[in-house]
C-alpha positions as protocol buffer text, in pm:
chain_id: "A"
residue {
  index: 1
  type: MET
  ca { x: 10400 y: 6673 z: 11342 }
}
residue {
  index: 2
  type: ALA
  ca { x: 10318 y: 6563 z: 10984 }
}
residue {
  index: 3
  type: ASP
  ca { x: 10674 y: 6430 z: 10941 }
}
residue {
  index: 4
  type: GLU
  ca { x: 10647 y: 6211 z: 11251 }
}
residue {
  index: 5
  type: PHE
  ca { x: 10471 y: 5925 z: 11070 }
}
residue {
  index: 6
  type: PHE
  ca { x: 10539 y: 5747 z: 10741 }
}
residue {
  index: 7
  type: THR
  ca { x: 10268 y: 5552 z: 10558 }
}
residue {
  index: 8
  type: LEU
  ca { x: 10406 y: 5219 z: 10438 }
}
residue {
  index: 9
  type: GLY
  ca { x: 10091 y: 5115 z: 10255 }
}
residue {
  index: 10
  type: THR
  ca { x: 9715 y: 5123 z: 10239 }
}
residue {
  index: 11
  type: PHE
  ca { x: 9476 y: 4831 z: 10255 }
}
residue {
  index: 12
  type: GLU
  ca { x: 9111 y: 4799 z: 10166 }
}
residue {
  index: 13
  type: PHE
  ca { x: 9014 y: 4618 z: 10485 }
}
residue {
  index: 14
  type: PRO
  ca { x: 9168 y: 4598 z: 10834 }
}
residue {
  index: 15
  type: ALA
  ca { x: 9208 y: 4220 z: 10810 }
}
residue {
  index: 16
  type: ASP
  ca { x: 9440 y: 4263 z: 10510 }
}
residue {
  index: 17
  type: VAL
  ca { x: 9703 y: 4446 z: 10715 }
}
residue {
  index: 18
  type: GLN
  ca { x: 9720 y: 4223 z: 11023 }
}
residue {
  index: 19
  type: ILE
  ca { x: 10000 y: 3989 z: 10911 }
}
residue {
  index: 20
  type: ILE
  ca { x: 10230 y: 4274 z: 10813 }
}
residue {
  index: 21
  type: LYS
  ca { x: 10142 y: 4461 z: 11134 }
}
residue {
  index: 22
  type: GLY
  ca { x: 10230 y: 4152 z: 11339 }
}
residue {
  index: 23
  type: LYS
  ca { x: 10561 y: 4103 z: 11157 }
}
residue {
  index: 24
  type: LEU
  ca { x: 10665 y: 4466 z: 11209 }
}
residue {
  index: 25
  type: GLU
  ca { x: 10569 y: 4456 z: 11577 }
}
residue {
  index: 26
  type: SER
  ca { x: 10763 y: 4131 z: 11626 }
}
residue {
  index: 27
  type: GLU
  ca { x: 11069 y: 4318 z: 11496 }
}
residue {
  index: 28
  type: GLY
  ca { x: 11015 y: 4590 z: 11757 }
}
residue {
  index: 29
  type: ILE
  ca { x: 10863 y: 4854 z: 11527 }
}
residue {
  index: 30
  type: PRO
  ca { x: 10557 y: 5037 z: 11665 }
}
residue {
  index: 31
  type: VAL
  ca { x: 10273 y: 5028 z: 11411 }
}
residue {
  index: 32
  type: PHE
  ca { x: 9968 y: 5253 z: 11378 }
}
residue {
  index: 33
  type: LEU
  ca { x: 9660 y: 5173 z: 11170 }
}
residue {
  index: 34
  type: ARG
  ca { x: 9490 y: 5494 z: 11066 }
}
residue {
  index: 35
  type: ASP
  ca { x: 9116 y: 5474 z: 10988 }
}
residue {
  index: 36
  type: GLU
  ca { x: 9099 y: 5111 z: 11106 }
}
residue {
  index: 37
  type: ASN
  ca { x: 8808 y: 5168 z: 11347 }
}
residue {
  index: 38
  type: THR
  ca { x: 8616 y: 5379 z: 11097 }
}
residue {
  index: 39
  type: ILE
  ca { x: 8631 y: 5103 z: 10836 }
}
residue {
  index: 40
  type: ASN
  ca { x: 8553 y: 4834 z: 11094 }
}
residue {
  index: 41
  type: SER
  ca { x: 8232 y: 5020 z: 11176 }
}
residue {
  index: 42
  type: ASP
  ca { x: 8136 y: 5066 z: 10808 }
}
residue {
  index: 43
  type: PRO
  ca { x: 8341 y: 4864 z: 10555 }
}
residue {
  index: 44
  type: LEU
  ca { x: 8157 y: 5016 z: 10258 }
}
residue {
  index: 45
  type: ILE
  ca { x: 8331 y: 5351 z: 10304 }
}
residue {
  index: 46
  type: SER
  ca { x: 8681 y: 5202 z: 10276 }
}
residue {
  index: 47
  type: SER
  ca { x: 8735 y: 5316 z: 9917 }
}
residue {
  index: 48
  type: ALA
  ca { x: 8592 y: 5659 z: 9994 }
}
residue {
  index: 49
  type: ILE
  ca { x: 8846 y: 5733 z: 10270 }
}
residue {
  index: 50
  type: GLY
  ca { x: 9139 y: 5555 z: 10110 }
}
residue {
  index: 51
  type: GLY
  ca { x: 9146 y: 5235 z: 10315 }
}
residue {
  index: 52
  type: VAL
  ca { x: 9344 y: 5152 z: 10627 }
}
residue {
  index: 53
  type: LYS
  ca { x: 9682 y: 5326 z: 10637 }
}
residue {
  index: 54
  type: LEU
  ca { x: 9973 y: 5128 z: 10783 }
}
residue {
  index: 55
  type: GLN
  ca { x: 10197 y: 5386 z: 10950 }
}
residue {
  index: 56
  type: VAL
  ca { x: 10527 y: 5376 z: 11139 }
}
residue {
  index: 57
  type: TYR
  ca { x: 10742 y: 5644 z: 11297 }
}
residue {
  index: 58
  type: THR
  ca { x: 10962 y: 5818 z: 11040 }
}
residue {
  index: 59
  type: VAL
  ca { x: 11276 y: 5713 z: 11231 }
}
residue {
  index: 60
  type: ASP
  ca { x: 11176 y: 5346 z: 11170 }
}
residue {
  index: 61
  type: LYS
  ca { x: 11099 y: 5402 z: 10801 }
}
residue {
  index: 62
  type: GLU
  ca { x: 11399 y: 5226 z: 10642 }
}
residue {
  index: 63
  type: LEU
  ca { x: 11384 y: 4910 z: 10853 }
}
residue {
  index: 64
  type: ALA
  ca { x: 11004 y: 4894 z: 10827 }
}
residue {
  index: 65
  type: GLN
  ca { x: 11019 y: 4938 z: 10448 }
}
residue {
  index: 66
  type: ARG
  ca { x: 11272 y: 4656 z: 10414 }
}
residue {
  index: 67
  type: ILE
  ca { x: 11060 y: 4419 z: 10625 }
}
residue {
  index: 68
  type: TYR
  ca { x: 10742 y: 4523 z: 10443 }
}
residue {
  index: 69
  type: ASP
  ca { x: 10903 y: 4455 z: 10105 }
}
residue {
  index: 70
  type: GLU
  ca { x: 11003 y: 4106 z: 10218 }
}
residue {
  index: 71
  type: VAL
  ca { x: 10650 y: 3997 z: 10313 }
}
residue {
  index: 72
  type: ARG
  ca { x: 10414 y: 4187 z: 10088 }
}
residue {
  index: 73
  type: ASN
  ca { x: 10250 y: 4054 z: 9775 }
}
residue {
  index: 74
  type: TYR
  ca { x: 10289 y: 4232 z: 9446 }
}
residue {
  index: 75
  type: ALA
  ca { x: 10040 y: 4235 z: 9161 }
}
residue {
  index: 76
  type: THR
  ca { x: 10022 y: 3936 z: 8928 }
}
residue {
  index: 77
  type: ASP
  ca { x: 9847 y: 3873 z: 8598 }
}
residue {
  index: 78
  type: TYR
  ca { x: 9570 y: 3618 z: 8547 }
}
residue {
  index: 79
  type: GLU
  ca { x: 9822 y: 3333 z: 8527 }
}
residue {
  index: 80
  type: GLY
  ca { x: 10009 y: 3425 z: 8846 }
}
residue {
  index: 81
  type: ARG
  ca { x: 10311 y: 3590 z: 8680 }
}
residue {
  index: 82
  type: PRO
  ca { x: 10431 y: 3922 z: 8828 }
}
residue {
  index: 83
  type: ILE
  ca { x: 10326 y: 4239 z: 8649 }
}
residue {
  index: 84
  type: VAL
  ca { x: 10636 y: 4387 z: 8481 }
}
residue {
  index: 85
  type: CYS
  ca { x: 10669 y: 4766 z: 8469 }
}
residue {
  index: 86
  type: PRO
  ca { x: 10713 y: 4875 z: 8104 }
}
residue {
  index: 87
  type: ASN
  ca { x: 10919 y: 5173 z: 8220 }
}
residue {
  index: 88
  type: CYS
  ca { x: 11185 y: 5022 z: 8452 }
}
residue {
  index: 89
  type: LYS
  ca { x: 11120 y: 4644 z: 8410 }
}
residue {
  index: 90
  type: SER
  ca { x: 11064 y: 4601 z: 8787 }
}
residue {
  index: 91
  type: GLN
  ca { x: 10832 y: 4322 z: 8900 }
}
residue {
  index: 92
  type: LYS
  ca { x: 10709 y: 4518 z: 9202 }
}
residue {
  index: 93
  type: SER
  ca { x: 10376 y: 4671 z: 9103 }
}
residue {
  index: 94
  type: GLU
  ca { x: 10061 y: 4725 z: 9306 }
}
residue {
  index: 95
  type: ILE
  ca { x: 9699 y: 4766 z: 9203 }
}
residue {
  index: 96
  type: TYR
  ca { x: 9616 y: 5133 z: 9151 }
}
residue {
  index: 97
  type: TYR
  ca { x: 9283 y: 5313 z: 9121 }
}
residue {
  index: 98
  type: SER
  ca { x: 9279 y: 5680 z: 9024 }
}
residue {
  index: 99
  type: ARG
  ca { x: 8915 y: 5743 z: 9129 }
}
residue {
  index: 100
  type: LYS
  ca { x: 8887 y: 6022 z: 8873 }
}
residue {
  index: 101
  type: GLY
  ca { x: 8541 y: 6131 z: 8776 }
}
residue {
  index: 102
  type: ILE
  ca { x: 8223 y: 6132 z: 8978 }
}
residue {
  index: 103
  type: PHE
  ca { x: 8113 y: 5791 z: 8845 }
}
residue {
  index: 104
  type: TYR
  ca { x: 8424 y: 5610 z: 8974 }
}
residue {
  index: 105
  type: LYS
  ca { x: 8405 y: 5795 z: 9304 }
}
residue {
  index: 106
  type: LEU
  ca { x: 8049 y: 5674 z: 9353 }
}
residue {
  index: 107
  type: PHE
  ca { x: 8106 y: 5326 z: 9207 }
}
residue {
  index: 108
  type: PRO
  ca { x: 8478 y: 5248 z: 9250 }
}
residue {
  index: 109
  type: PHE
  ca { x: 8432 y: 4877 z: 9169 }
}
residue {
  index: 110
  type: PHE
  ca { x: 8361 y: 4967 z: 8802 }
}
residue {
  index: 111
  type: GLU
  ca { x: 8698 y: 5134 z: 8747 }
}
residue {
  index: 112
  type: PRO
  ca { x: 8939 y: 4925 z: 8537 }
}
residue {
  index: 113
  type: LYS
  ca { x: 9233 y: 4792 z: 8736 }
}
residue {
  index: 114
  type: LYS
  ca { x: 9566 y: 4967 z: 8671 }
}
residue {
  index: 115
  type: TYR
  ca { x: 9906 y: 4903 z: 8823 }
}
residue {
  index: 116
  type: ARG
  ca { x: 10157 y: 5142 z: 8983 }
}
residue {
  index: 117
  type: CYS
  ca { x: 10523 y: 5044 z: 8995 }
}
residue {
  index: 118
  type: THR
  ca { x: 10664 y: 5078 z: 9346 }
}
residue {
  index: 119
  type: GLN
  ca { x: 11010 y: 5154 z: 9204 }
}
residue {
  index: 120
  type: CYS
  ca { x: 10941 y: 5435 z: 8953 }
}
residue {
  index: 121
  type: ASN
  ca { x: 10569 y: 5514 z: 9019 }
}
residue {
  index: 122
  type: PHE
  ca { x: 10481 y: 5449 z: 8653 }
}
residue {
  index: 123
  type: ILE
  ca { x: 10111 y: 5369 z: 8607 }
}
residue {
  index: 124
  type: THR
  ca { x: 10028 y: 5099 z: 8350 }
}
residue {
  index: 125
  type: LYS
  ca { x: 9713 y: 5040 z: 8153 }
}
residue {
  index: 126
  type: PRO
  ca { x: 9462 y: 4773 z: 8260 }
}
residue {
  index: 127
  type: LEU
  ca { x: 9525 y: 4414 z: 8158 }
}
residue {
  index: 128
  type: PRO
  ca { x: 9323 y: 4292 z: 7856 }
}
């Protein structure tokens, strides 16, 4: 049962996932938004439960991943340039929060922003 779904991505708020959900559904891929209703009822707990999870059936994983990669936004620096992974030189990084320590679990907005490369999973330091 756990292998039936694949999580394409997570989003802080349900509104953030709607365009990608619509694109996938227009291509005939069934989409499931896990924890959407919970966060709609109380948006402040989004970071505590890990946001809204965009899920598809595992059999649709490859096509869904390709479509998702075409439309999603990757992290950029303060001047709009893509964040470059120092490990593999890919320009496909996403914002990453580790939520380590009780302070950052209670106050996640104080944690410095880091970036995780979607190609090699390397985590970079925060921007200066």
